[in-house]
mmCIF file of N, CA and C in Angstrom:
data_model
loop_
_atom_site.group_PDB
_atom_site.id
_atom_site.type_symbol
_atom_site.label_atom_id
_atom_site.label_comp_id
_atom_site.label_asym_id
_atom_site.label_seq_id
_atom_site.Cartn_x
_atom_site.Cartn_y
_atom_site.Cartn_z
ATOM 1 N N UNK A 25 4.693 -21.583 -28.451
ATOM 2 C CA UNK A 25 4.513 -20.350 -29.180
ATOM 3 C C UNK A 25 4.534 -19.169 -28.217
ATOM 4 N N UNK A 26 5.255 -17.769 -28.485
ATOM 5 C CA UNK A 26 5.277 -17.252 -27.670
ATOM 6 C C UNK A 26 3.995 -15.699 -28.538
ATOM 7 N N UNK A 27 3.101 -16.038 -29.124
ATOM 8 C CA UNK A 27 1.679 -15.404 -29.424
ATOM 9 C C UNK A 27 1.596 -14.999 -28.159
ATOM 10 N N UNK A 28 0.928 -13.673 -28.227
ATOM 11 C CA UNK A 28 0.012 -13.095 -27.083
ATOM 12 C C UNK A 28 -1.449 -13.392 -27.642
ATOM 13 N N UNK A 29 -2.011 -13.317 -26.692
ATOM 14 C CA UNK A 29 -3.503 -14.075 -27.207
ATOM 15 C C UNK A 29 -3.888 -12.535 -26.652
ATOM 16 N N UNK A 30 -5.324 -12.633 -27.424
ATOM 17 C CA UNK A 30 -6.374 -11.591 -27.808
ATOM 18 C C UNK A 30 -7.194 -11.104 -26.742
ATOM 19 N N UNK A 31 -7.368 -10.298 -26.137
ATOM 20 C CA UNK A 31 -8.292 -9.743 -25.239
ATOM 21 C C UNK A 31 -7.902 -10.744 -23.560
ATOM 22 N N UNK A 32 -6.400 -10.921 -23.247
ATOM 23 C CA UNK A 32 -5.632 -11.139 -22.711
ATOM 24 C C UNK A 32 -5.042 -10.451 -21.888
ATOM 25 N N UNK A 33 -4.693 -9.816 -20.236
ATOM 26 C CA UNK A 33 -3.535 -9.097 -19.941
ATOM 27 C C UNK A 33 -2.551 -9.965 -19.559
ATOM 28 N N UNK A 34 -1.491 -9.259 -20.565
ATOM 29 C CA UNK A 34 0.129 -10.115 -20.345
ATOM 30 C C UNK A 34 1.038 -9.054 -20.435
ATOM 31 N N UNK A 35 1.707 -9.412 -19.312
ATOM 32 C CA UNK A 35 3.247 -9.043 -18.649
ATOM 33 C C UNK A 35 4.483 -8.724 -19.821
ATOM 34 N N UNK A 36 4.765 -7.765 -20.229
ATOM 35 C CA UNK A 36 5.952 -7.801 -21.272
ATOM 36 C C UNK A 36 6.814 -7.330 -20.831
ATOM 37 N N UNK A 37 7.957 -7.415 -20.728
ATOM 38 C CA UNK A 37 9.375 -6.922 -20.260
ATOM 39 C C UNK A 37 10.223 -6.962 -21.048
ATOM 40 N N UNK A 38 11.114 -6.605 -21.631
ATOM 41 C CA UNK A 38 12.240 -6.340 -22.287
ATOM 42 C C UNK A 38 13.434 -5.781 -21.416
ATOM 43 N N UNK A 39 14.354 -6.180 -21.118
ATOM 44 C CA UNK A 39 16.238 -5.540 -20.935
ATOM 45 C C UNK A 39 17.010 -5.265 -21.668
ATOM 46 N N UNK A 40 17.809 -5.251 -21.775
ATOM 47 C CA UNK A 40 19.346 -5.062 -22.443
ATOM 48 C C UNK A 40 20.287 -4.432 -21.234
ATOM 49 N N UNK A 41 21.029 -5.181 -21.107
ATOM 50 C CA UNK A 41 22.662 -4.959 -20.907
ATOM 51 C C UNK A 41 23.749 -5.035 -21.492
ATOM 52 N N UNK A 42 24.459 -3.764 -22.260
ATOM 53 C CA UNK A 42 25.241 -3.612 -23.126
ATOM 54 C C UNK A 42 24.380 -4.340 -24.892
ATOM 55 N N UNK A 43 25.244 -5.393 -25.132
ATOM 56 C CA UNK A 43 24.246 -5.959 -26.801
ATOM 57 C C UNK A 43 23.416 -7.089 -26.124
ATOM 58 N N UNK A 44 23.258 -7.261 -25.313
ATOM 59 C CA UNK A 44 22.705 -8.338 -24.731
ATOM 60 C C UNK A 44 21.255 -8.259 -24.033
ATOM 61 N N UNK A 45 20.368 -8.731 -25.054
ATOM 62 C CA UNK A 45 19.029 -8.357 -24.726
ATOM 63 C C UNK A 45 17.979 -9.528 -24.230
ATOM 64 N N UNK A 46 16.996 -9.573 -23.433
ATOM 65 C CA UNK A 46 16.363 -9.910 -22.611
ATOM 66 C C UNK A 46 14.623 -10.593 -23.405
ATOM 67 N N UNK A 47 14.219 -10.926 -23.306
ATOM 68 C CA UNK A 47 12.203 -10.745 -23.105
ATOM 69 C C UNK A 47 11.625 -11.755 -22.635
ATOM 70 N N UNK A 48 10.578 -11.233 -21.680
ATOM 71 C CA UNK A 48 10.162 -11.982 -20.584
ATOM 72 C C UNK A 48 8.780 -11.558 -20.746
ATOM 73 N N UNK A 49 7.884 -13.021 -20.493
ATOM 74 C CA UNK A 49 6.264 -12.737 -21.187
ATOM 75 C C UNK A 49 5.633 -13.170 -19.896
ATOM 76 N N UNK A 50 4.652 -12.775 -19.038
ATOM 77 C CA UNK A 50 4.163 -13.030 -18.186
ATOM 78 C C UNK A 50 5.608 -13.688 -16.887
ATOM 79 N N UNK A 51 6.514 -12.874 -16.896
ATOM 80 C CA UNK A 51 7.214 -13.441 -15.976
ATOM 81 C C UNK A 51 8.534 -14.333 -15.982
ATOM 82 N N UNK A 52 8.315 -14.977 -17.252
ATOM 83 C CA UNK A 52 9.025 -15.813 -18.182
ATOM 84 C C UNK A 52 10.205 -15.415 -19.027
ATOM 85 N N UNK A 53 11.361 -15.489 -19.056
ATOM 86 C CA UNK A 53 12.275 -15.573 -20.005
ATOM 87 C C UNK A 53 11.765 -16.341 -21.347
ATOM 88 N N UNK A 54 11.252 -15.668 -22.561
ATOM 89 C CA UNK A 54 11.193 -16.308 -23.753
ATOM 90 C C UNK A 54 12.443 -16.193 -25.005
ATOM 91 N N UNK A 55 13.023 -15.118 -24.518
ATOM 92 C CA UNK A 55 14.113 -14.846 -25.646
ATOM 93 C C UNK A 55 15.323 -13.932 -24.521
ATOM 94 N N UNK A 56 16.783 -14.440 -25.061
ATOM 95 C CA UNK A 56 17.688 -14.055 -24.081
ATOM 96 C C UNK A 56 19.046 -14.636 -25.509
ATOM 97 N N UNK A 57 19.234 -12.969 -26.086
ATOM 98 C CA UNK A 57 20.591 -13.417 -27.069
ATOM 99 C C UNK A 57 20.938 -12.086 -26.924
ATOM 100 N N UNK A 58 22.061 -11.854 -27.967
ATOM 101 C CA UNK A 58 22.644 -10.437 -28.557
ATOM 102 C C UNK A 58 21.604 -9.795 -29.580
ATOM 103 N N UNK A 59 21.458 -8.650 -29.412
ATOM 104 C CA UNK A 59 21.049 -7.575 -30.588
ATOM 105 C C UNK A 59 21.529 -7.460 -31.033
ATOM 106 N N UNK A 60 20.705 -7.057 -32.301
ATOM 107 C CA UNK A 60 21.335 -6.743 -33.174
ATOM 108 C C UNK A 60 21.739 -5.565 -33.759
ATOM 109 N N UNK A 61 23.269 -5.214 -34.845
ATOM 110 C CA UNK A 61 23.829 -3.798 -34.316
ATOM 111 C C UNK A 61 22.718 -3.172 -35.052
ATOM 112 N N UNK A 62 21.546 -3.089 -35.960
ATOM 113 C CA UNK A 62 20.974 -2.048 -35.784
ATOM 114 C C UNK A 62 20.115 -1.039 -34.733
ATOM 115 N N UNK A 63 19.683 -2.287 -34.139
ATOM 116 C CA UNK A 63 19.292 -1.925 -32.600
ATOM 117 C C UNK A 63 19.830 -0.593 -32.180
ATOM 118 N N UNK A 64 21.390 -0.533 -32.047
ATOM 119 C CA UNK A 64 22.249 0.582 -31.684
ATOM 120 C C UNK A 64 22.358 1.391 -32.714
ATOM 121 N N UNK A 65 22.263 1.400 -34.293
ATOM 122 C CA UNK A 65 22.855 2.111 -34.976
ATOM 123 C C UNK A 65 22.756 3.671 -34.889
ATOM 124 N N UNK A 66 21.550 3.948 -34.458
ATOM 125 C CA UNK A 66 21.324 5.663 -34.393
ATOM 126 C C UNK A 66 20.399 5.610 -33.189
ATOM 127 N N UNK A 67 21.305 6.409 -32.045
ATOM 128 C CA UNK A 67 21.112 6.534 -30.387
ATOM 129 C C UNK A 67 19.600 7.477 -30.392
ATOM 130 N N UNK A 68 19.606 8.262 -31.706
ATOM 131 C CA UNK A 68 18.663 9.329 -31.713
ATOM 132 C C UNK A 68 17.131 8.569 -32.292
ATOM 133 N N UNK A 69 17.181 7.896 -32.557
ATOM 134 C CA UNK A 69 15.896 6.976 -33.375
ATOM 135 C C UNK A 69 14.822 6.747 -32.459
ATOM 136 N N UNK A 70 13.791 6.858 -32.800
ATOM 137 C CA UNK A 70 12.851 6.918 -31.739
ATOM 138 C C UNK A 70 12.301 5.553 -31.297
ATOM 139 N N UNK A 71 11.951 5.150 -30.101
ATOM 140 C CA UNK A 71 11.407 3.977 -29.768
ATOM 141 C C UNK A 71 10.181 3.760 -30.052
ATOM 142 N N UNK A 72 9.646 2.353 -30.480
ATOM 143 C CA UNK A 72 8.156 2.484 -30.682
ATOM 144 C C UNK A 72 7.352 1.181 -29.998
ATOM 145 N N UNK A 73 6.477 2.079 -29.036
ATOM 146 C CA UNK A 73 6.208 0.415 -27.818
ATOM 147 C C UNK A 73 4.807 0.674 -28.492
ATOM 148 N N UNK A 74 4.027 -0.786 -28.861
ATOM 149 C CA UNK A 74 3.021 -0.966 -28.755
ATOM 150 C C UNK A 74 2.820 -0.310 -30.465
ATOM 151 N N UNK A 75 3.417 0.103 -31.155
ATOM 152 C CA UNK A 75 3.105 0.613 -32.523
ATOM 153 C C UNK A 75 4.267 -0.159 -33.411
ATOM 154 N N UNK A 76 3.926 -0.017 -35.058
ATOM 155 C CA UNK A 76 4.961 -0.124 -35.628
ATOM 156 C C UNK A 76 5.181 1.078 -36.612
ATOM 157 N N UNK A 77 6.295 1.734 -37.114
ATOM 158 C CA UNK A 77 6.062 2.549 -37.726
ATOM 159 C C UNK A 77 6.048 1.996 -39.462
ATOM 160 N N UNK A 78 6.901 0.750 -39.886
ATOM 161 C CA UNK A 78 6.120 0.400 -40.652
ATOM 162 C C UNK A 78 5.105 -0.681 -41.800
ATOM 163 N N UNK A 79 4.547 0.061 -42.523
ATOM 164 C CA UNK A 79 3.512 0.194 -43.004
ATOM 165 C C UNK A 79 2.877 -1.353 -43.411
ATOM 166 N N UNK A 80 4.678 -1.918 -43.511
ATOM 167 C CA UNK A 80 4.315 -3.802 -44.087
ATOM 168 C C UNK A 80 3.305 -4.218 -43.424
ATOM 169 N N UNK A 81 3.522 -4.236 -42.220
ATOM 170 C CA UNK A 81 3.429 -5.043 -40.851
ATOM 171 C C UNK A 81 1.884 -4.432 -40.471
ATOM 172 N N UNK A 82 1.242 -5.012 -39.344
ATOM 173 C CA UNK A 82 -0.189 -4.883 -38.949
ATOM 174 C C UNK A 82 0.544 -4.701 -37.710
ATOM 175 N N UNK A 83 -0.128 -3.621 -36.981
ATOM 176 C CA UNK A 83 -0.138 -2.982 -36.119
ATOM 177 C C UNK A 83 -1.009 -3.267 -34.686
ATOM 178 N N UNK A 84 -0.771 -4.016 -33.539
ATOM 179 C CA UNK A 84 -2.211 -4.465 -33.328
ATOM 180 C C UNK A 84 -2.802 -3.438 -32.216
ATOM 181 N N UNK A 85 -3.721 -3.422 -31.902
ATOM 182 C CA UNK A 85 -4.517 -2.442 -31.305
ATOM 183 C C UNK A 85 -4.537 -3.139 -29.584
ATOM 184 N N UNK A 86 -4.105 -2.074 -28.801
ATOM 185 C CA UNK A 86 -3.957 -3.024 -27.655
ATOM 186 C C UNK A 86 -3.973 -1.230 -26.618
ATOM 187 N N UNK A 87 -3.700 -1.716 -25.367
ATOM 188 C CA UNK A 87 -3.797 -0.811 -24.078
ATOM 189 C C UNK A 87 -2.851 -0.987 -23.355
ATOM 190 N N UNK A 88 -2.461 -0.071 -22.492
ATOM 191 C CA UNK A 88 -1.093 -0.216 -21.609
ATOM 192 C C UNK A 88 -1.897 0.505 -20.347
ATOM 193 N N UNK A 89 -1.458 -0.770 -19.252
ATOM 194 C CA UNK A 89 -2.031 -0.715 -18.039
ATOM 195 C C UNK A 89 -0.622 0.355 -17.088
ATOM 196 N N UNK A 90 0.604 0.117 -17.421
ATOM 197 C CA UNK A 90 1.292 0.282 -17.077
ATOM 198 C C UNK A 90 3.024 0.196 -17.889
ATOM 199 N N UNK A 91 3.866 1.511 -17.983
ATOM 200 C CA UNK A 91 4.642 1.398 -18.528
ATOM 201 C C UNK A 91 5.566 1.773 -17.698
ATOM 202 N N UNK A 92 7.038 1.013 -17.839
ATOM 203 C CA UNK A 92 7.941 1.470 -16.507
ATOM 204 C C UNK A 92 9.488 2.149 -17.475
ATOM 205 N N UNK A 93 10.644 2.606 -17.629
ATOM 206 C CA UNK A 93 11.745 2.972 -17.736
ATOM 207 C C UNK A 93 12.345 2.627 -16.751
ATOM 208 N N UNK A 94 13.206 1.890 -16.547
ATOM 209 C CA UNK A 94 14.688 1.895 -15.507
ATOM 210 C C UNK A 94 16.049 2.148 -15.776
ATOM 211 N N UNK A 95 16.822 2.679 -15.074
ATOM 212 C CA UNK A 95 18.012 3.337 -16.324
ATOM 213 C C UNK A 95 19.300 2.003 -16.134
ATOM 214 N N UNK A 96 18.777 0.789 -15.617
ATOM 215 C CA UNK A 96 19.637 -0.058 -15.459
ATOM 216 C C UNK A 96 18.460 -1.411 -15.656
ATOM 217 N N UNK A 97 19.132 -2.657 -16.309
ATOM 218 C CA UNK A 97 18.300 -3.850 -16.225
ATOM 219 C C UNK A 97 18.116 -4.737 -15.289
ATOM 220 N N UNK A 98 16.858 -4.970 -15.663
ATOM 221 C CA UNK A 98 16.663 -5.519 -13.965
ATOM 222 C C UNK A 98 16.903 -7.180 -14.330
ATOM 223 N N UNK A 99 17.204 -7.702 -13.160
ATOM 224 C CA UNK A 99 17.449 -8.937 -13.065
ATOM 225 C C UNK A 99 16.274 -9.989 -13.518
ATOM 226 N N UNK A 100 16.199 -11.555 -13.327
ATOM 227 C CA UNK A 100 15.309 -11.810 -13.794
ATOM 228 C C UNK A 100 14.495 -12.170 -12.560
ATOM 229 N N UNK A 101 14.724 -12.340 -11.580
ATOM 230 C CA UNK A 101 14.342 -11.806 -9.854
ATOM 231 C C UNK A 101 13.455 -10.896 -10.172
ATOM 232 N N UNK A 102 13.873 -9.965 -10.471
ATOM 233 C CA UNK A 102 12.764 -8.500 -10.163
ATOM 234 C C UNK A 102 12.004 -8.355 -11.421
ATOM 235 N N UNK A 103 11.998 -8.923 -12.510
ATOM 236 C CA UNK A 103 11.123 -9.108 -13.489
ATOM 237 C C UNK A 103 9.876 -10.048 -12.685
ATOM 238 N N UNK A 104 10.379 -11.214 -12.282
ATOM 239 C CA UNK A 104 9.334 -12.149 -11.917
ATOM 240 C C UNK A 104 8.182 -11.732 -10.829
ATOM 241 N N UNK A 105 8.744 -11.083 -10.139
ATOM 242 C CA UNK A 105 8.555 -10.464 -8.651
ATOM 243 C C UNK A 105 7.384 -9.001 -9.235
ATOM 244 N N UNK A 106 7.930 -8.258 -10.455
ATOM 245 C CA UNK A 106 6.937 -7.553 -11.022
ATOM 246 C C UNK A 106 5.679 -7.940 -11.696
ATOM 247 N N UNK A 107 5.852 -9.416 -12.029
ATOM 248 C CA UNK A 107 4.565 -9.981 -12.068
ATOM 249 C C UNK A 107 3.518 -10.379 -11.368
#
């Protein structure tokens, strides 16, 4: 199961290169396919880390020790190495 457990700190990473997207949980490759085209559909859409905007879904309440941007994806070398 790839659950984050509760009152836990864990490592999240996400990539993409071109449709080809990444996620890595404590270090780990857990998911590695294509996105999907809504992903891309509107460049202007806002990102939402750690929230959802909606309303179905439960939202969970959590903290960010640290958030990074890179304008290129990092390998899975330097994912691991950031853990």
């Amino acid at each position: 199961s790839n659950a984050l457990a509760a009152d836990t700190w864990t490592h999240v990473v996400m990539t993409r290169t071109g449709s080809a997207g990444a996620l890595y949980i404590d270090g780990v490759p857990v998911v590695d396919r294509l996105l999907e085209a809504e992903f891309f559909a509107n460049p202007q859409a806002n990102l939402h880390i750690g929230y959802t905007p909606c309303t179905a879904l439960a939202a969970p309440t959590m903290g960010m020790d640290d958030f990074r941007v890179y304008s290129r994806a990092l390998s899975a070398a330097e994912v691991e190495a950031l853990y």
